Amino acid sequence: MKAIHRSVMDKTKRLLFGFGGEGAAFKIVVYFLLSLLGFIYLYPLFFMVTYSFMKTEDLINPLVTYIPTGFFMDNFARATEVMDYLKTLRENVMVSFLPAVLQTLSAAVIGYGFARFRIPGKPILFALVLATFIIPPQITMIPQFLMFKDLGLIGSIFSYLIPAAFGQGLKSGLFILIFYQFFKTIPKALEEAAQIDGAGAYRIFLRICVPMATPAFIISFLFSMVWYWNETLLAALYLGDSLSTLPLELQNFAATYEKLFPVDPNAQTGRSLNEAISMAGTFLNIIPLLVVYFFTQRWFVESIERSGITGE
Amino acid sequence: MKIGYRLREALTGLSFIWIWIVGFLVFTCYPLIRTLIFSFSEVKITADGIKTTYVGWQNYRRALFLDVNFGDTVIGYFVETLVLVPIIVVFALIVSLLLNVKLPGKGLFRTIYFLPVIITSGPVIQQLIDKGAVSLPGIQEIIETSQLQDSMPGVLADLITFLLTSFITIFWFSGVQMLIFLAGLQKLDASIYEAASIDGASKWESFWKLTLPSLQAMILVNVVYTVIMQSVFALNPVIVLIQKALFDPAQGLGYSAAMAWIYFLVMLVLLLVLLLATRQRKSTR
């Protein structure tokens, strides 16, 4: 009887705690921790979404904390008007898509050059590539701004495109490093075989290495696009008044709102800017990014393993 | 013959990277030097271009000794980053360890934890902070921040208050670091752990003796990455000051350039301090 009892105990113990700490109890604890963290991660977004549907009365009503009394779409209508949404969205796509394409292409070419060829002084040059990642843009942006101003490129997308094409765009050093690591992992024998068959360096690059580096292209392009999308410091300086981005519009949200809907002292409070409208603006701001992330999240979360940036 | 081959290879290589060399000289090197010259000058923007007059260390002296605001902001940035970076890196490590447990559905958690990296921009974070979306309800009630101020020395109390109110910075800025650790963890060989456990090592011991040492390189990468991300983020108060000075005629381009250089040097010192601290820990263990 006692023996049976013990064996049952043992079995439960093994089920719960397992051999290597992979038992059910351990897993439940990990699940709990992961869910708790997930909640904290998403809380600000949850807050933003619920607030964006609230009426002014909901905001004041102490009984309404999270769930709004109804879907109040007027906040979104307002926010859309304030940010000139569709026009800004179009411009934002343009100033993040095009630089991302150019930056990815230039990083691929440069990364391949560094990964494959013996060039005198290469260690120093490559150290400088990494240094460009450390140098804060604040320190180079004033002379760059003056340069573009002399060339008449302020307020034009070319002030974004030209540095990107020369491998000096937003965090270019990092993308060059990604391609460098990626091309290093392609076996050299493959290229040598092509060389014996009479293919030149450029043909080998275009026909053999570029197709094999598709993951690196996708990863670089996605990160590059998202970072250009979210950039505000350089955007405010280089794009001037002629091009705008959603984050820039959000930055000036309160000021624009006051201009569009001046507060009428005789009217009710309903028209003035409140949290709900700001949150609707913020929500509208990140919706495009959420859509992109929804379709490409696999590429984002697997990027670091695939890019081999952690070293083999 | 051999030399000719070498030369050809170098030239082919250069044909790939010349675009970077030109870009570096024009868009990074030249601006760096120009900012350095500006920082030692009084810069006037006139109708026929930029006029600079050499003023020596005046801009630096002003930033370091006269402008109380700038000094305080830089010191605040230094201390905050010095505290935040280890916390973010350790947090990312803990989360990656949790995510490394074989569980169904862990991909979903990974997707959630990485989401902030995609949507984080200065204005979005600013809006969320302003509207109170980033402070968990109840955290203020659990820990009376005002009581902390009374019972602890000022700096420490400030620090704890800062950490409690800025947990979102820790969470939302750890996505990339978390993935870097996770990639490192997944490369570890399971058989080493088996061998260690047969030799009688506990889980705890094998974490300190096996896992941590093999993540050393990733810890370094993450420290550097976190410092850079914190330093160039749009809401960083030092950057806000530099940006403001740029368009303020009372302060001028020269002053702004001096502040940018001081900031860059402070950032390098900070990187060095954190990297040395990370390496030291390895040698003592």
PDB file of N, CA and C in Angstrom, chain B residues 119-178:
ATOM      1  N   ILE B 119       6.781  50.145 -33.323  1.00  0.00           N
ATOM      2  CA  ILE B 119       5.901  51.321 -33.255  1.00  0.00           C
ATOM      3  C   ILE B 119       6.505  52.477 -32.473  1.00  0.00           C
ATOM      4  N   THR B 120       7.709  52.291 -31.909  1.00  0.00           N
ATOM      5  CA  THR B 120       8.262  53.340 -31.069  1.00  0.00           C
ATOM      6  C   THR B 120       8.815  54.499 -31.889  1.00  0.00           C
ATOM      7  N   SER B 121       8.174  55.642 -31.742  1.00  0.00           N
ATOM      8  CA  SER B 121       8.770  56.872 -32.241  1.00  0.00           C
ATOM      9  C   SER B 121       8.593  57.910 -31.150  1.00  0.00           C
ATOM     10  N   GLY B 122       9.418  58.928 -31.168  1.00  0.00           N
ATOM     11  CA  GLY B 122       9.372  59.952 -30.121  1.00  0.00           C
ATOM     12  C   GLY B 122       7.967  60.447 -29.823  1.00  0.00           C
ATOM     13  N   PRO B 123       7.238  60.963 -30.841  1.00  0.00           N
ATOM     14  CA  PRO B 123       5.909  61.511 -30.567  1.00  0.00           C
ATOM     15  C   PRO B 123       4.919  60.487 -30.010  1.00  0.00           C
ATOM     16  N   VAL B 124       4.978  59.237 -30.490  1.00  0.00           N
ATOM     17  CA  VAL B 124       4.044  58.226 -29.985  1.00  0.00           C
ATOM     18  C   VAL B 124       4.281  58.000 -28.492  1.00  0.00           C
ATOM     19  N   ILE B 125       5.560  57.824 -28.114  1.00  0.00           N
ATOM     20  CA  ILE B 125       5.884  57.626 -26.701  1.00  0.00           C
ATOM     21  C   ILE B 125       5.474  58.849 -25.890  1.00  0.00           C
ATOM     22  N   GLN B 126       5.742  60.030 -26.452  1.00  0.00           N
ATOM     23  CA  GLN B 126       5.405  61.269 -25.736  1.00  0.00           C
ATOM     24  C   GLN B 126       3.907  61.338 -25.452  1.00  0.00           C
ATOM     25  N   GLN B 127       3.110  61.024 -26.479  1.00  0.00           N
ATOM     26  CA  GLN B 127       1.651  61.041 -26.300  1.00  0.00           C
ATOM     27  C   GLN B 127       1.234  60.057 -25.215  1.00  0.00           C
ATOM     28  N   LEU B 128       1.791  58.851 -25.263  1.00  0.00           N
ATOM     29  CA  LEU B 128       1.394  57.828 -24.298  1.00  0.00           C
ATOM     30  C   LEU B 128       1.803  58.248 -22.887  1.00  0.00           C
ATOM     31  N   ILE B 129       2.979  58.858 -22.748  1.00  0.00           N
ATOM     32  CA  ILE B 129       3.410  59.313 -21.424  1.00  0.00           C
ATOM     33  C   ILE B 129       2.493  60.432 -20.937  1.00  0.00           C
ATOM     34  N   ASP B 130       2.242  61.403 -21.816  1.00  0.00           N
ATOM     35  CA  ASP B 130       1.433  62.560 -21.433  1.00  0.00           C
ATOM     36  C   ASP B 130       0.039  62.163 -20.967  1.00  0.00           C
ATOM     37  N   LYS B 131      -0.543  61.158 -21.627  1.00  0.00           N
ATOM     38  CA  LYS B 131      -1.919  60.809 -21.316  1.00  0.00           C
ATOM     39  C   LYS B 131      -2.000  59.753 -20.217  1.00  0.00           C
ATOM     40  N   GLY B 132      -0.861  59.408 -19.643  1.00  0.00           N
ATOM     41  CA  GLY B 132      -0.866  58.478 -18.506  1.00  0.00           C
ATOM     42  C   GLY B 132      -1.035  57.026 -18.897  1.00  0.00           C
ATOM     43  N   ALA B 133      -0.760  56.701 -20.168  1.00  0.00           N
ATOM     44  CA  ALA B 133      -0.962  55.313 -20.598  1.00  0.00           C
ATOM     45  C   ALA B 133       0.163  54.398 -20.148  1.00  0.00           C
ATOM     46  N   VAL B 134       1.279  54.973 -19.710  1.00  0.00           N
ATOM     47  CA  VAL B 134       2.423  54.117 -19.406  1.00  0.00           C
ATOM     48  C   VAL B 134       2.584  53.821 -17.921  1.00  0.00           C
ATOM     49  N   SER B 135       1.748  54.461 -17.064  1.00  0.00           N
ATOM     50  CA  SER B 135       1.876  54.127 -15.650  1.00  0.00           C
ATOM     51  C   SER B 135       0.769  53.139 -15.310  1.00  0.00           C
ATOM     52  N   LEU B 136       1.169  51.967 -14.855  1.00  0.00           N
ATOM     53  CA  LEU B 136       0.184  50.955 -14.509  1.00  0.00           C
ATOM     54  C   LEU B 136      -0.674  51.469 -13.366  1.00  0.00           C
ATOM     55  N   PRO B 137      -1.989  51.237 -13.433  1.00  0.00           N
ATOM     56  CA  PRO B 137      -2.830  51.710 -12.341  1.00  0.00           C
ATOM     57  C   PRO B 137      -2.436  50.983 -11.061  1.00  0.00           C
ATOM     58  N   GLY B 138      -2.376  51.724  -9.991  1.00  0.00           N
ATOM     59  CA  GLY B 138      -2.112  51.066  -8.720  1.00  0.00           C
ATOM     60  C   GLY B 138      -0.666  51.103  -8.287  1.00  0.00           C
ATOM     61  N   ILE B 139       0.234  51.345  -9.243  1.00  0.00           N
ATOM     62  CA  ILE B 139       1.651  51.305  -8.863  1.00  0.00           C
ATOM     63  C   ILE B 139       1.972  52.453  -7.904  1.00  0.00           C
ATOM     64  N   GLN B 140       1.277  53.572  -8.119  1.00  0.00           N
ATOM     65  CA  GLN B 140       1.503  54.712  -7.224  1.00  0.00           C
ATOM     66  C   GLN B 140       0.993  54.420  -5.822  1.00  0.00           C
ATOM     67  N   GLU B 141      -0.122  53.650  -5.758  1.00  0.00           N
ATOM     68  CA  GLU B 141      -0.693  53.370  -4.439  1.00  0.00           C
ATOM     69  C   GLU B 141       0.160  52.368  -3.664  1.00  0.00           C
ATOM     70  N   ILE B 142       0.689  51.390  -4.396  1.00  0.00           N
ATOM     71  CA  ILE B 142       1.476  50.362  -3.716  1.00  0.00           C
ATOM     72  C   ILE B 142       2.723  50.982  -3.093  1.00  0.00           C
ATOM     73  N   ILE B 143       3.409  51.770  -3.877  1.00  0.00           N
ATOM     74  CA  ILE B 143       4.621  52.382  -3.351  1.00  0.00           C
ATOM     75  C   ILE B 143       4.434  53.896  -3.325  1.00  0.00           C
ATOM     76  N   GLU B 144       4.291  54.421  -2.134  1.00  0.00           N
ATOM     77  CA  GLU B 144       4.148  55.859  -1.994  1.00  0.00           C
ATOM     78  C   GLU B 144       5.466  56.517  -2.363  1.00  0.00           C
ATOM     79  N   THR B 145       5.487  57.192  -3.498  1.00  0.00           N
ATOM     80  CA  THR B 145       6.758  57.788  -3.890  1.00  0.00           C
ATOM     81  C   THR B 145       7.162  58.911  -2.930  1.00  0.00           C
ATOM     82  N   SER B 146       6.168  59.571  -2.348  1.00  0.00           N
ATOM     83  CA  SER B 146       6.506  60.666  -1.444  1.00  0.00           C
ATOM     84  C   SER B 146       7.177  60.130  -0.175  1.00  0.00           C
ATOM     85  N   GLN B 147       6.735  58.927   0.244  1.00  0.00           N
ATOM     86  CA  GLN B 147       7.359  58.343   1.429  1.00  0.00           C
ATOM     87  C   GLN B 147       8.805  57.963   1.151  1.00  0.00           C
ATOM     88  N   LEU B 148       9.029  57.491  -0.060  1.00  0.00           N
ATOM     89  CA  LEU B 148      10.394  57.142  -0.444  1.00  0.00           C
ATOM     90  C   LEU B 148      11.323  58.330  -0.270  1.00  0.00           C
ATOM     91  N   GLN B 149      10.820  59.488  -0.679  1.00  0.00           N
ATOM     92  CA  GLN B 149      11.645  60.699  -0.615  1.00  0.00           C
ATOM     93  C   GLN B 149      12.098  60.977   0.816  1.00  0.00           C
ATOM     94  N   ASP B 150      11.186  60.675   1.801  1.00  0.00           N
ATOM     95  CA  ASP B 150      11.517  60.986   3.189  1.00  0.00           C
ATOM     96  C   ASP B 150      12.513  59.999   3.770  1.00  0.00           C
ATOM     97  N   SER B 151      12.320  58.711   3.429  1.00  0.00           N
ATOM     98  CA  SER B 151      13.071  57.690   4.139  1.00  0.00           C
ATOM     99  C   SER B 151      14.425  57.383   3.504  1.00  0.00           C
ATOM    100  N   MET B 152      14.709  57.955   2.339  1.00  0.00           N
ATOM    101  CA  MET B 152      15.959  57.581   1.689  1.00  0.00           C
ATOM    102  C   MET B 152      16.729  58.816   1.257  1.00  0.00           C
ATOM    103  N   PRO B 153      18.036  58.672   1.081  1.00  0.00           N
ATOM    104  CA  PRO B 153      18.788  59.820   0.556  1.00  0.00           C
ATOM    105  C   PRO B 153      18.266  60.210  -0.811  1.00  0.00           C
ATOM    106  N   GLY B 154      18.324  61.500  -1.105  1.00  0.00           N
ATOM    107  CA  GLY B 154      17.682  62.065  -2.288  1.00  0.00           C
ATOM    108  C   GLY B 154      17.977  61.353  -3.578  1.00  0.00           C
ATOM    109  N   VAL B 155      19.249  61.083  -3.848  1.00  0.00           N
ATOM    110  CA  VAL B 155      19.627  60.512  -5.140  1.00  0.00           C
ATOM    111  C   VAL B 155      18.990  59.137  -5.327  1.00  0.00           C
ATOM    112  N   LEU B 156      19.055  58.328  -4.273  1.00  0.00           N
ATOM    113  CA  LEU B 156      18.526  56.975  -4.339  1.00  0.00           C
ATOM    114  C   LEU B 156      17.009  56.996  -4.550  1.00  0.00           C
ATOM    115  N   ALA B 157      16.346  57.873  -3.788  1.00  0.00           N
ATOM    116  CA  ALA B 157      14.887  57.977  -3.899  1.00  0.00           C
ATOM    117  C   ALA B 157      14.501  58.415  -5.313  1.00  0.00           C
ATOM    118  N   ASP B 158      15.250  59.382  -5.846  1.00  0.00           N
ATOM    119  CA  ASP B 158      14.991  59.846  -7.208  1.00  0.00           C
ATOM    120  C   ASP B 158      15.122  58.702  -8.193  1.00  0.00           C
ATOM    121  N   LEU B 159      16.159  57.910  -7.968  1.00  0.00           N
ATOM    122  CA  LEU B 159      16.445  56.801  -8.855  1.00  0.00           C
ATOM    123  C   LEU B 159      15.316  55.775  -8.854  1.00  0.00           C
ATOM    124  N   ILE B 160      14.830  55.444  -7.645  1.00  0.00           N
ATOM    125  CA  ILE B 160      13.774  54.441  -7.537  1.00  0.00           C
ATOM    126  C   ILE B 160      12.483  54.967  -8.148  1.00  0.00           C
ATOM    127  N   THR B 161      12.184  56.232  -7.862  1.00  0.00           N
ATOM    128  CA  THR B 161      11.005  56.837  -8.465  1.00  0.00           C
ATOM    129  C   THR B 161      11.113  56.796  -9.985  1.00  0.00           C
ATOM    130  N   PHE B 162      12.300  57.105 -10.473  1.00  0.00           N
ATOM    131  CA  PHE B 162      12.543  57.122 -11.912  1.00  0.00           C
ATOM    132  C   PHE B 162      12.308  55.736 -12.521  1.00  0.00           C
ATOM    133  N   LEU B 163      12.793  54.711 -11.804  1.00  0.00           N
ATOM    134  CA  LEU B 163      12.639  53.354 -12.329  1.00  0.00           C
ATOM    135  C   LEU B 163      11.179  52.920 -12.330  1.00  0.00           C
ATOM    136  N   LEU B 164      10.456  53.278 -11.260  1.00  0.00           N
ATOM    137  CA  LEU B 164       9.053  52.876 -11.163  1.00  0.00           C
ATOM    138  C   LEU B 164       8.225  53.538 -12.246  1.00  0.00           C
ATOM    139  N   THR B 165       8.570  54.779 -12.540  1.00  0.00           N
ATOM    140  CA  THR B 165       7.751  55.493 -13.515  1.00  0.00           C
ATOM    141  C   THR B 165       8.228  55.253 -14.941  1.00  0.00           C
ATOM    142  N   SER B 166       9.411  54.671 -15.100  1.00  0.00           N
ATOM    143  CA  SER B 166       9.913  54.524 -16.468  1.00  0.00           C
ATOM    144  C   SER B 166      10.034  53.064 -16.857  1.00  0.00           C
ATOM    145  N   PHE B 167       9.223  52.214 -16.235  1.00  0.00           N
ATOM    146  CA  PHE B 167       9.340  50.803 -16.561  1.00  0.00           C
ATOM    147  C   PHE B 167       9.061  50.563 -18.042  1.00  0.00           C
ATOM    148  N   ILE B 168       8.259  51.461 -18.631  1.00  0.00           N
ATOM    149  CA  ILE B 168       7.949  51.277 -20.045  1.00  0.00           C
ATOM    150  C   ILE B 168       9.201  51.412 -20.902  1.00  0.00           C
ATOM    151  N   THR B 169      10.126  52.274 -20.465  1.00  0.00           N
ATOM    152  CA  THR B 169      11.390  52.402 -21.206  1.00  0.00           C
ATOM    153  C   THR B 169      12.134  51.076 -21.156  1.00  0.00           C
ATOM    154  N   ILE B 170      12.104  50.447 -19.978  1.00  0.00           N
ATOM    155  CA  ILE B 170      12.820  49.180 -19.834  1.00  0.00           C
ATOM    156  C   ILE B 170      12.170  48.122 -20.715  1.00  0.00           C
ATOM    157  N   PHE B 171      10.848  48.053 -20.653  1.00  0.00           N
ATOM    158  CA  PHE B 171      10.140  47.018 -21.413  1.00  0.00           C
ATOM    159  C   PHE B 171      10.209  47.276 -22.911  1.00  0.00           C
ATOM    160  N   TRP B 172       9.890  48.502 -23.297  1.00  0.00           N
ATOM    161  CA  TRP B 172       9.726  48.779 -24.716  1.00  0.00           C
ATOM    162  C   TRP B 172      11.042  48.924 -25.452  1.00  0.00           C
ATOM    163  N   PHE B 173      12.128  49.091 -24.711  1.00  0.00           N
ATOM    164  CA  PHE B 173      13.393  49.273 -25.400  1.00  0.00           C
ATOM    165  C   PHE B 173      14.277  48.041 -25.280  1.00  0.00           C
ATOM    166  N   SER B 174      13.676  46.888 -24.985  1.00  0.00           N
ATOM    167  CA  SER B 174      14.505  45.703 -24.811  1.00  0.00           C
ATOM    168  C   SER B 174      14.237  44.656 -25.892  1.00  0.00           C
ATOM    169  N   GLY B 175      13.439  44.996 -26.879  1.00  0.00           N
ATOM    170  CA  GLY B 175      13.036  44.005 -27.876  1.00  0.00           C
ATOM    171  C   GLY B 175      14.186  43.421 -28.676  1.00  0.00           C
ATOM    172  N   VAL B 176      15.021  44.288 -29.237  1.00  0.00           N
ATOM    173  CA  VAL B 176      16.123  43.797 -30.063  1.00  0.00           C
ATOM    174  C   VAL B 176      17.116  43.009 -29.215  1.00  0.00           C
ATOM    175  N   GLN B 177      17.419  43.534 -28.024  1.00  0.00           N
ATOM    176  CA  GLN B 177      18.381  42.860 -27.137  1.00  0.00           C
ATOM    177  C   GLN B 177      17.881  41.457 -26.782  1.00  0.00           C
ATOM    178  N   MET B 178      16.564  41.383 -26.516  1.00  0.00           N
ATOM    179  CA  MET B 178      15.952  40.099 -26.171  1.00  0.00           C
ATOM    180  C   MET B 178      16.170  39.080 -27.298  1.00  0.00           C
TER     181      MET B 178
END
